Amino acid sequence: MALFRLGTTDADLIAGIRAGGPRRRLYENRLYEKYAYLIREGTRKHRLTDEEASMAYSDALMTVIGHLATDRFEGRSELKTYLYQIFTNKCIDQVRKNATNRASVHQAVSLDDLTVVLPDSARSALQQLVSQFEAERLHRLLDKLGEKCRAMLLGWGQGFSDEELALELGYNSGNVAKVSRLRCLERLRELYRGGGQ
Amino acid sequence: MNEFEDIDEYLEGRMEAGARAAFEARLGTDPTLAGRLAFFLLARHTARQAALLERHAEWQSLRRPEATAPRARTIRIAYASIASAAAVLLLLLGWWSLYRQAESPERFADEYAQENFSGNLSLLMSGPSDSLQTALNLANQGKNGEALALLAALVQRDSANANAKNYAGVVALRAGDYDQAIAYFHDLSQQPGLFSNPGAFHEAIARLKRGQPGDKAAAKALLETVVRENLEGNEEAAKWLAAW
């Protein structure tokens, strides 16, 4: 294992994450370990607490993993540079949250990354609609969906494809996983509309 | 079809161009669809946040001891040590800089000129050099202009009068006329056949006092010549060069 850790190049990590399957998580964890020293920079350079900086790092890593899995990372820069840039942005976001006393992860909902496909005219209107929902209540309702639905939606939130979700959660195909995922989403909406807490 | 399917297809970029345009047009006029899309986006964001909290907890357990708090404390201590060492180093550098300033060639030249050129000027032996003594008396009275004029006349009259050249340089230097001092001393340094010739050494002093670009380097070269050729002032020159 030590040799695996020492010898894992960025190219290995990228290929491992992109290959998916049961070993994807292993490569994700190796990627985390490889650049975990950046957390110290977050505490030093941005004057964040260790918890804040490590959360910013986890957040950045999850973004990078999503970009790797969906081929949004095109390899124009080094993986480390790419991760560092996103991590820096996350740290700056945290600094701003601290400055405006909006530290809760559920309060400041920014959908920039998710609404990139939307036309500009719709984006701000949607952002306004989103802000009308109670994000924290929705977060709590995720736990009431049942284990499998919750795992399905959390995997979806991380950027797993339906095929990967099928493999991970034991569905026959990506299509079946997709139908289940959308049903889970509908159930969450019903819970929310029903006033569930 | 599940009501979220259209939204899913749209956001994943799997919709054909026509359907996509229709979807976007409908989005602007159908508040129900807009509300559903908003819920979809928020649900994905919320699911991501929940997943992030789980992965973060898992990843935290992977952090090696040196990457977590104890290491952070160690690093803070290390930073404190480095900062202290840097402060001490800066103090030492400051002290060294002052020391070097105190030992600088310019400082040596100032001190030498103060000790040897600022007091009463006199000849060891009087006699045939009455005019020279008269010039020195004028200089001692602060009449540097008159003294220099007399000395210049002596040099003009006898270009081999090394004493006149040397004192002309000294008086010029006392008057702050470094250009003229350098000229006299340089002329003296080029005079052959003297048992003792302070020309080069004094020219170095005058250049260090003037301090124009290139003067310090020229002074150094002159001092090196003084030492190498065992000229007058060689002991001081060696000391000054050591502190260069």
GROMACS .gro file of C-alpha atoms in nm:
model
  441
    1MET     CA    1   0.000   0.000   0.000
    2ALA     CA    2   0.284   0.235   0.084
    3LEU     CA    3   0.437   0.168  -0.256
    4PHE     CA    4   0.099   0.234  -0.415
    5ARG     CA    5   0.082   0.568  -0.239
    6LEU     CA    6   0.434   0.667  -0.325
    7GLY     CA    7   0.412   0.562  -0.685
    8THR     CA    8   0.070   0.701  -0.773
    9THR     CA    9   0.110   0.973  -1.031
   10ASP     CA   10  -0.155   1.227  -1.120
   11ALA     CA   11  -0.208   1.042  -1.447
   12ASP     CA   12  -0.277   0.722  -1.250
   13LEU     CA   13  -0.521   0.905  -1.026
   14ILE     CA   14  -0.705   1.064  -1.318
   15ALA     CA   15  -0.729   0.734  -1.501
   16GLY     CA   16  -0.842   0.554  -1.185
   17ILE     CA   17  -1.118   0.804  -1.113
   18ARG     CA   18  -1.232   0.812  -1.473
   19ALA     CA   19  -1.239   0.433  -1.493
   20GLY     CA   20  -1.505   0.431  -1.221
   21GLY     CA   21  -1.608   0.110  -1.054
   22PRO     CA   22  -1.528  -0.002  -0.703
   23ARG     CA   23  -1.170   0.127  -0.721
   24ARG     CA   24  -1.275   0.486  -0.798
   25ARG     CA   25  -1.315   0.564  -0.430
   26LEU     CA   26  -0.969   0.432  -0.361
   27TYR     CA   27  -0.819   0.670  -0.617
   28GLU     CA   28  -1.026   0.958  -0.482
   29ASN     CA   29  -0.886   0.892  -0.137
   30ARG     CA   30  -0.532   0.879  -0.274
   31LEU     CA   31  -0.589   1.210  -0.447
   32TYR     CA   32  -0.711   1.354  -0.117
   33GLU     CA   33  -0.401   1.234   0.065
   34LYS     CA   34  -0.160   1.346  -0.203
   35TYR     CA   35  -0.249   1.713  -0.181
   36ALA     CA   36  -0.382   1.732   0.175
   37TYR     CA   37  -0.086   1.955   0.261
   38LEU     CA   38  -0.270   2.237   0.082
   39ILE     CA   39  -0.493   2.258   0.390
   40ARG     CA   40  -0.205   2.411   0.579
   41GLU     CA   41  -0.180   2.681   0.315
   42GLY     CA   42  -0.549   2.754   0.364
   43THR     CA   43  -0.492   2.812   0.734
   44ARG     CA   44  -0.178   3.015   0.681
   45LYS     CA   45  -0.254   3.218   0.372
   46HIS     CA   46  -0.627   3.273   0.420
   47ARG     CA   47  -0.624   3.265   0.802
   48LEU     CA   48  -0.890   2.996   0.815
   49THR     CA   49  -0.927   2.747   1.097
   50ASP     CA   50  -0.806   2.395   1.029
   51GLU     CA   51  -1.167   2.278   1.005
   52GLU     CA   52  -1.261   2.552   0.760
   53ALA     CA   53  -0.955   2.494   0.544
   54SER     CA   54  -0.997   2.118   0.544
   55MET     CA   55  -1.364   2.158   0.449
   56ALA     CA   56  -1.264   2.393   0.169
   57TYR     CA   57  -1.014   2.131   0.055
   58SER     CA   58  -1.273   1.852   0.066
   59ASP     CA   59  -1.515   2.073  -0.125
   60ALA     CA   60  -1.252   2.155  -0.386
   61LEU     CA   61  -1.155   1.793  -0.418
   62MET     CA   62  -1.514   1.687  -0.469
   63THR     CA   63  -1.548   1.948  -0.743
   64VAL     CA   64  -1.229   1.828  -0.911
   65ILE     CA   65  -1.341   1.465  -0.890
   66GLY     CA   66  -1.671   1.562  -1.051
   67HIS     CA   67  -1.486   1.745  -1.327
   68LEU     CA   68  -1.257   1.448  -1.381
   69ALA     CA   69  -1.545   1.203  -1.398
   70THR     CA   70  -1.736   1.413  -1.649
   71ASP     CA   71  -1.426   1.503  -1.853
   72ARG     CA   72  -1.470   1.870  -1.770
   73PHE     CA   73  -1.105   1.867  -1.668
   74GLU     CA   74  -0.930   1.875  -2.003
   75GLY     CA   75  -0.574   1.847  -1.880
   76ARG     CA   76  -0.473   2.194  -1.998
   77SER     CA   77  -0.308   2.250  -1.662
   78GLU     CA   78  -0.149   2.022  -1.408
   79LEU     CA   79  -0.399   1.849  -1.184
   80LYS     CA   80  -0.234   2.009  -0.883
   81THR     CA   81  -0.267   2.357  -1.036
   82TYR     CA   82  -0.630   2.290  -1.119
   83LEU     CA   83  -0.705   2.167  -0.767
   84TYR     CA   84  -0.511   2.452  -0.612
   85GLN     CA   85  -0.709   2.712  -0.805
   86ILE     CA   86  -1.043   2.564  -0.704
   87PHE     CA   87  -0.923   2.523  -0.346
   88THR     CA   88  -0.815   2.888  -0.337
   89ASN     CA   89  -1.159   2.994  -0.458
   90LYS     CA   90  -1.325   2.780  -0.192
   91CYS     CA   91  -1.103   2.938   0.073
   92ILE     CA   92  -1.195   3.285  -0.049
   93ASP     CA   93  -1.563   3.187  -0.038
   94GLN     CA   94  -1.514   3.078   0.322
   95VAL     CA   95  -1.338   3.403   0.409
   96ARG     CA   96  -1.634   3.594   0.262
   97LYS     CA   97  -1.880   3.379   0.454
   98ASN     CA   98  -1.691   3.449   0.773
   99ALA     CA   99  -1.688   3.820   0.696
  100THR     CA  100  -2.061   3.832   0.631
  101ASN     CA  101  -2.148   3.593   0.914
  102ARG     CA  102  -2.308   3.348   0.675
  103ALA     CA  103  -2.101   3.051   0.777
  104SER     CA  104  -2.373   2.788   0.755
  105VAL     CA  105  -2.326   2.569   0.450
  106HIS     CA  106  -2.702   2.562   0.403
  107GLN     CA  107  -2.763   2.933   0.402
  108ALA     CA  108  -2.555   3.064   0.119
  109VAL     CA  109  -2.674   2.852  -0.170
  110SER     CA  110  -2.485   2.929  -0.487
  111LEU     CA  111  -2.592   2.734  -0.790
  112ASP     CA  112  -2.332   2.873  -1.026
  113ASP     CA  113  -2.180   2.535  -1.096
  114LEU     CA  114  -2.515   2.371  -1.164
  115THR     CA  115  -2.680   2.637  -1.374
  116VAL     CA  116  -2.400   2.678  -1.623
  117VAL     CA  117  -2.621   2.538  -1.900
  118LEU     CA  118  -2.904   2.781  -1.832
  119PRO     CA  119  -2.954   3.095  -2.038
  120ASP     CA  120  -2.838   3.409  -1.859
  121SER     CA  121  -3.191   3.549  -1.849
  122ALA     CA  122  -3.319   3.250  -1.651
  123ARG     CA  123  -3.029   3.218  -1.410
  124SER     CA  124  -3.100   3.510  -1.177
  125ALA     CA  125  -3.474   3.435  -1.172
  126LEU     CA  126  -3.397   3.076  -1.077
  127GLN     CA  127  -3.154   3.185  -0.811
  128GLN     CA  128  -3.434   3.390  -0.662
  129LEU     CA  129  -3.673   3.093  -0.673
  130VAL     CA  130  -3.414   2.870  -0.511
  131SER     CA  131  -3.369   3.116  -0.227
  132GLN     CA  132  -3.741   3.081  -0.148
  133PHE     CA  133  -3.692   2.718  -0.051
  134GLU     CA  134  -3.586   2.620   0.297
  135ALA     CA  135  -3.253   2.459   0.224
  136GLU     CA  136  -3.191   2.337   0.577
  137ARG     CA  137  -3.527   2.163   0.594
  138LEU     CA  138  -3.456   1.996   0.263
  139HIS     CA  139  -3.123   1.882   0.400
  140ARG     CA  140  -3.295   1.721   0.699
  141LEU     CA  141  -3.555   1.553   0.477
  142LEU     CA  142  -3.281   1.376   0.284
  143ASP     CA  143  -3.229   1.161   0.594
  144LYS     CA  144  -3.595   1.061   0.590
  145LEU     CA  145  -3.591   0.921   0.240
  146GLY     CA  146  -3.458   0.581   0.336
  147GLU     CA  147  -3.105   0.456   0.301
  148LYS     CA  148  -3.111   0.355  -0.063
  149CYS     CA  149  -3.279   0.673  -0.189
  150ARG     CA  150  -3.050   0.885   0.020
  151ALA     CA  151  -2.742   0.706  -0.112
  152MET     CA  152  -2.879   0.744  -0.466
  153LEU     CA  153  -2.925   1.120  -0.432
  154LEU     CA  154  -2.594   1.173  -0.254
  155GLY     CA  155  -2.415   0.985  -0.531
  156TRP     CA  156  -2.599   1.199  -0.786
  157GLY     CA  157  -2.499   1.511  -0.594
  158GLN     CA  158  -2.135   1.405  -0.619
  159GLY     CA  159  -2.161   1.376  -0.993
  160PHE     CA  160  -2.181   0.999  -1.030
  161SER     CA  161  -2.335   0.893  -1.358
  162ASP     CA  162  -2.642   0.672  -1.360
  163GLU     CA  163  -2.425   0.384  -1.479
  164GLU     CA  164  -2.192   0.430  -1.183
  165LEU     CA  165  -2.489   0.456  -0.947
  166ALA     CA  166  -2.624   0.133  -1.093
  167LEU     CA  167  -2.294  -0.041  -1.029
  168GLU     CA  168  -2.254   0.104  -0.682
  169LEU     CA  169  -2.608   0.042  -0.564
  170GLY     CA  170  -2.682  -0.281  -0.745
  171TYR     CA  171  -2.928  -0.176  -1.017
  172ASN     CA  172  -2.951  -0.367  -1.341
  173SER     CA  173  -2.863  -0.073  -1.564
  174GLY     CA  174  -2.803   0.297  -1.578
  175ASN     CA  175  -3.155   0.348  -1.705
  176VAL     CA  176  -3.304   0.169  -1.409
  177ALA     CA  177  -3.085   0.374  -1.177
  178LYS     CA  178  -3.200   0.690  -1.348
  179VAL     CA  179  -3.568   0.607  -1.307
  180SER     CA  180  -3.506   0.527  -0.940
  181ARG     CA  181  -3.311   0.847  -0.890
  182LEU     CA  182  -3.588   1.061  -1.035
  183ARG     CA  183  -3.843   0.878  -0.821
  184CYS     CA  184  -3.634   0.947  -0.515
  185LEU     CA  185  -3.626   1.310  -0.612
  186GLU     CA  186  -4.003   1.312  -0.648
  187ARG     CA  187  -4.037   1.157  -0.304
  188LEU     CA  188  -3.816   1.425  -0.159
  189ARG     CA  189  -4.033   1.689  -0.318
  190GLU     CA  190  -4.347   1.531  -0.179
  191LEU     CA  191  -4.194   1.523   0.166
  192TYR     CA  192  -4.102   1.887   0.134
  193ARG     CA  193  -4.443   1.994   0.007
  194GLY     CA  194  -4.609   1.790   0.279
  195GLY     CA  195  -4.440   2.008   0.536
  196GLY     CA  196  -4.207   1.736   0.659
  197GLN     CA  197  -3.934   1.848   0.891
  198MET     CA  198  -4.274   1.020  -1.783
  199ASN     CA  199  -4.143   1.141  -1.445
  200GLU     CA  200  -4.197   1.515  -1.416
  201PHE     CA  201  -3.830   1.567  -1.344
  202GLU     CA  202  -3.713   1.381  -1.650
  203ASP     CA  203  -3.732   1.676  -1.888
  204ILE     CA  204  -3.533   1.885  -1.645
  205ASP     CA  205  -3.276   1.610  -1.609
  206GLU     CA  206  -3.243   1.570  -1.984
  207TYR     CA  207  -3.210   1.945  -2.027
  208LEU     CA  208  -2.944   1.994  -1.760
  209GLU     CA  209  -2.743   1.696  -1.876
  210GLY     CA  210  -2.738   1.836  -2.227
  211ARG     CA  211  -2.917   1.536  -2.373
  212MET     CA  212  -3.204   1.734  -2.523
  213GLU     CA  213  -3.217   1.799  -2.895
  214ALA     CA  214  -3.190   2.160  -3.010
  215GLY     CA  215  -3.560   2.203  -3.086
  216ALA     CA  216  -3.675   2.055  -2.759
  217ARG     CA  217  -3.414   2.256  -2.579
  218ALA     CA  218  -3.534   2.585  -2.727
  219ALA     CA  219  -3.895   2.494  -2.644
  220PHE     CA  220  -3.793   2.407  -2.289
  221GLU     CA  221  -3.618   2.739  -2.241
  222ALA     CA  222  -3.914   2.928  -2.389
  223ARG     CA  223  -4.150   2.746  -2.154
  224LEU     CA  224  -3.923   2.820  -1.861
  225GLY     CA  225  -3.992   3.190  -1.907
  226THR     CA  226  -4.368   3.151  -1.908
  227ASP     CA  227  -4.442   2.850  -1.685
  228PRO     CA  228  -4.386   2.924  -1.316
  229THR     CA  229  -4.456   2.561  -1.224
  230LEU     CA  230  -4.174   2.440  -1.446
  231ALA     CA  231  -3.946   2.715  -1.315
  232GLY     CA  232  -4.031   2.617  -0.956
  233ARG     CA  233  -3.967   2.252  -1.032
  234LEU     CA  234  -3.633   2.333  -1.191
  235ALA     CA  235  -3.543   2.543  -0.887
  236PHE     CA  236  -3.628   2.252  -0.658
  237PHE     CA  237  -3.428   2.013  -0.877
  238LEU     CA  238  -3.122   2.237  -0.859
  239LEU     CA  239  -3.152   2.293  -0.487
  240ALA     CA  240  -3.200   1.920  -0.426
  241ARG     CA  241  -2.884   1.843  -0.618
  242HIS     CA  242  -2.698   2.114  -0.432
  243THR     CA  243  -2.829   1.984  -0.099
  244ALA     CA  244  -2.739   1.626  -0.192
  245ARG     CA  245  -2.391   1.743  -0.282
  246GLN     CA  246  -2.355   1.923   0.050
  247ALA     CA  247  -2.470   1.614   0.239
  248ALA     CA  248  -2.228   1.399   0.040
  249LEU     CA  249  -1.954   1.651   0.104
  250LEU     CA  250  -2.008   1.629   0.479
  251GLU     CA  251  -1.984   1.249   0.461
  252ARG     CA  252  -1.677   1.244   0.239
  253HIS     CA  253  -1.517   1.514   0.447
  254ALA     CA  254  -1.558   1.304   0.761
  255GLU     CA  255  -1.413   1.005   0.578
  256TRP     CA  256  -1.123   1.205   0.438
  257GLN     CA  257  -1.048   1.358   0.774
  258SER     CA  258  -0.971   1.011   0.902
  259LEU     CA  259  -0.720   0.973   0.618
  260ARG     CA  260  -0.527   1.281   0.716
  261ARG     CA  261  -0.197   1.175   0.854
  262PRO     CA  262  -0.102   1.312   1.196
  263GLU     CA  263   0.138   1.564   1.048
  264ALA     CA  264  -0.141   1.704   0.829
  265THR     CA  265  -0.379   1.766   1.120
  266ALA     CA  266  -0.380   1.985   1.425
  267PRO     CA  267  -0.066   1.858   1.603
  268ARG     CA  268   0.130   1.919   1.284
  269ALA     CA  269  -0.031   2.258   1.259
  270ARG     CA  270   0.086   2.333   1.612
  271THR     CA  271   0.432   2.206   1.526
  272ILE     CA  272   0.436   2.425   1.221
  273ARG     CA  273   0.318   2.723   1.423
  274ILE     CA  274   0.602   2.657   1.666
  275ALA     CA  275   0.839   2.617   1.374
  276TYR     CA  276   0.717   2.945   1.230
  277ALA     CA  277   0.771   3.113   1.567
  278SER     CA  278   1.124   2.972   1.581
  279ILE     CA  279   1.194   3.081   1.227
  280ALA     CA  280   1.055   3.426   1.304
  281SER     CA  281   1.275   3.455   1.614
  282ALA     CA  282   1.579   3.339   1.423
  283ALA     CA  283   1.499   3.585   1.146
  284ALA     CA  284   1.471   3.868   1.402
  285VAL     CA  285   1.809   3.777   1.552
  286LEU     CA  286   1.958   3.754   1.206
  287LEU     CA  287   1.819   4.096   1.117
  288LEU     CA  288   1.967   4.241   1.435
  289LEU     CA  289   2.302   4.084   1.354
  290LEU     CA  290   2.283   4.213   1.000
  291GLY     CA  291   2.196   4.559   1.129
  292TRP     CA  292   2.486   4.548   1.371
  293TRP     CA  293   2.718   4.418   1.099
  294SER     CA  294   2.598   4.689   0.865
  295LEU     CA  295   2.675   4.957   1.126
  296TYR     CA  296   3.006   4.790   1.198
  297ARG     CA  297   3.090   4.780   0.830
  298GLN     CA  298   2.988   5.145   0.802
  299ALA     CA  299   3.220   5.228   1.093
  300GLU     CA  300   3.497   5.036   0.921
  301SER     CA  301   3.429   5.169   0.573
  302PRO     CA  302   3.710   5.315   0.357
  303GLU     CA  303   3.526   5.646   0.346
  304ARG     CA  304   3.527   5.656   0.724
  305PHE     CA  305   3.899   5.579   0.732
  306ALA     CA  306   3.966   5.855   0.479
  307ASP     CA  307   3.764   6.103   0.685
  308GLU     CA  308   3.953   6.016   1.001
  309TYR     CA  309   4.289   6.029   0.828
  310ALA     CA  310   4.216   6.368   0.673
  311GLN     CA  311   4.094   6.500   1.008
  312GLU     CA  312   4.408   6.386   1.189
  313ASN     CA  313   4.663   6.479   0.927
  314PHE     CA  314   4.524   6.763   0.716
  315SER     CA  315   4.305   6.973   0.938
  316GLY     CA  316   4.558   7.098   1.195
  317ASN     CA  317   4.835   7.351   1.148
  318LEU     CA  318   5.043   7.275   0.843
  319SER     CA  319   5.419   7.322   0.882
  320LEU     CA  320   5.741   7.225   0.720
  321LEU     CA  321   5.988   7.006   0.901
  322MET     CA  322   6.269   7.226   0.780
  323SER     CA  323   6.246   7.587   0.678
  324GLY     CA  324   6.498   7.773   0.470
  325PRO     CA  325   6.482   7.780   0.096
  326SER     CA  326   6.109   7.711   0.103
  327ASP     CA  327   6.006   8.037   0.263
  328SER     CA  328   5.736   8.088   0.005
  329LEU     CA  329   5.602   7.743   0.085
  330GLN     CA  330   5.592   7.824   0.458
  331THR     CA  331   5.415   8.148   0.379
  332ALA     CA  332   5.151   7.955   0.187
  333LEU     CA  333   5.104   7.713   0.475
  334ASN     CA  334   5.071   8.002   0.719
  335LEU     CA  335   4.797   8.146   0.501
  336ALA     CA  336   4.623   7.812   0.498
  337ASN     CA  337   4.653   7.785   0.874
  338GLN     CA  338   4.483   8.125   0.898
  339GLY     CA  339   4.197   7.989   0.692
  340LYS     CA  340   4.302   8.181   0.382
  341ASN     CA  341   4.284   7.877   0.160
  342GLY     CA  342   4.231   8.073  -0.160
  343GLU     CA  343   4.543   8.282  -0.112
  344ALA     CA  344   4.740   7.979   0.000
  345LEU     CA  345   4.634   7.783  -0.306
  346ALA     CA  346   4.725   8.068  -0.538
  347LEU     CA  347   5.072   8.088  -0.387
  348LEU     CA  348   5.119   7.711  -0.402
  349ALA     CA  349   5.003   7.702  -0.764
  350ALA     CA  350   5.259   7.965  -0.847
  351LEU     CA  351   5.530   7.761  -0.676
  352VAL     CA  352   5.435   7.449  -0.872
  353GLN     CA  353   5.426   7.645  -1.193
  354ARG     CA  354   5.765   7.787  -1.121
  355ASP     CA  355   5.916   7.451  -1.023
  356SER     CA  356   5.730   7.151  -1.154
  357ALA     CA  357   5.960   6.921  -0.956
  358ASN     CA  358   5.860   7.079  -0.623
  359ALA     CA  359   5.692   6.775  -0.470
  360ASN     CA  360   5.624   6.951  -0.139
  361ALA     CA  361   5.442   7.233  -0.316
  362LYS     CA  362   5.228   6.984  -0.511
  363ASN     CA  363   5.149   6.784  -0.198
  364TYR     CA  364   5.053   7.089   0.007
  365ALA     CA  365   4.856   7.234  -0.282
  366GLY     CA  366   4.657   6.912  -0.280
  367VAL     CA  367   4.613   6.919   0.096
  368VAL     CA  368   4.497   7.282   0.102
  369ALA     CA  369   4.258   7.214  -0.185
  370LEU     CA  370   4.124   6.916   0.006
  371ARG     CA  371   4.081   7.127   0.322
  372ALA     CA  372   3.890   7.378   0.110
  373GLY     CA  373   3.667   7.104  -0.022
  374ASP     CA  374   3.798   7.146  -0.375
  375TYR     CA  375   3.842   6.776  -0.434
  376ASP     CA  376   3.888   6.804  -0.809
  377GLN     CA  377   4.189   7.030  -0.766
  378ALA     CA  378   4.321   6.814  -0.479
  379ILE     CA  379   4.301   6.503  -0.697
  380ALA     CA  380   4.478   6.681  -0.980
  381TYR     CA  381   4.769   6.790  -0.756
  382PHE     CA  382   4.803   6.454  -0.584
  383HIS     CA  383   4.784   6.270  -0.914
  384ASP     CA  384   5.054   6.492  -1.057
  385LEU     CA  385   5.267   6.419  -0.751
  386SER     CA  386   5.210   6.044  -0.777
  387GLN     CA  387   5.349   6.050  -1.130
  388GLN     CA  388   5.668   6.224  -1.024
  389PRO     CA  389   5.963   5.987  -1.041
  390GLY     CA  390   6.277   5.981  -0.833
  391LEU     CA  391   6.126   6.069  -0.496
  392PHE     CA  392   6.245   5.890  -0.184
  393SER     CA  393   5.890   5.899  -0.047
  394ASN     CA  394   5.583   5.977  -0.255
  395PRO     CA  395   5.243   6.016  -0.081
  396GLY     CA  396   5.072   6.115  -0.408
  397ALA     CA  397   4.883   5.793  -0.475
  398PHE     CA  398   4.774   5.753  -0.114
  399HIS     CA  399   4.652   6.111  -0.091
  400GLU     CA  400   4.478   6.087  -0.424
  401ALA     CA  401   4.291   5.783  -0.290
  402ILE     CA  402   4.183   5.989   0.012
  403ALA     CA  403   4.070   6.277  -0.207
  404ARG     CA  404   3.868   6.039  -0.427
  405LEU     CA  405   3.704   5.875  -0.126
  406LYS     CA  406   3.614   6.222   0.000
  407ARG     CA  407   3.473   6.329  -0.337
  408GLY     CA  408   3.269   6.011  -0.378
  409GLN     CA  409   3.175   6.051  -0.743
  410PRO     CA  410   3.085   5.742  -0.949
  411GLY     CA  411   3.400   5.543  -1.004
  412ASP     CA  412   3.592   5.724  -0.731
  413LYS     CA  413   3.570   5.440  -0.482
  414ALA     CA  414   3.692   5.184  -0.732
  415ALA     CA  415   3.973   5.417  -0.840
  416ALA     CA  416   4.067   5.475  -0.475
  417LYS     CA  417   4.080   5.101  -0.418
  418ALA     CA  418   4.308   5.056  -0.716
  419LEU     CA  419   4.534   5.335  -0.588
  420LEU     CA  420   4.551   5.182  -0.242
  421GLU     CA  421   4.638   4.846  -0.393
  422THR     CA  422   4.919   5.015  -0.583
  423VAL     CA  423   5.039   5.180  -0.260
  424VAL     CA  424   5.053   4.845  -0.086
  425ARG     CA  425   5.202   4.659  -0.381
  426GLU     CA  426   5.474   4.919  -0.440
  427ASN     CA  427   5.532   4.986  -0.073
  428LEU     CA  428   5.461   5.356  -0.118
  429GLU     CA  429   5.399   5.609   0.156
  430GLY     CA  430   5.079   5.528   0.343
  431ASN     CA  431   5.103   5.156   0.271
  432GLU     CA  432   5.022   5.049   0.627
  433GLU     CA  433   4.699   5.250   0.631
  434ALA     CA  434   4.620   5.136   0.279
  435ALA     CA  435   4.652   4.771   0.379
  436LYS     CA  436   4.421   4.828   0.676
  437TRP     CA  437   4.162   5.007   0.468
  438LEU     CA  438   4.169   4.744   0.198
  439ALA     CA  439   4.113   4.473   0.459
  440ALA     CA  440   3.791   4.649   0.559
  441TRP     CA  441   3.673   4.708   0.200
   0.00000   0.00000   0.00000
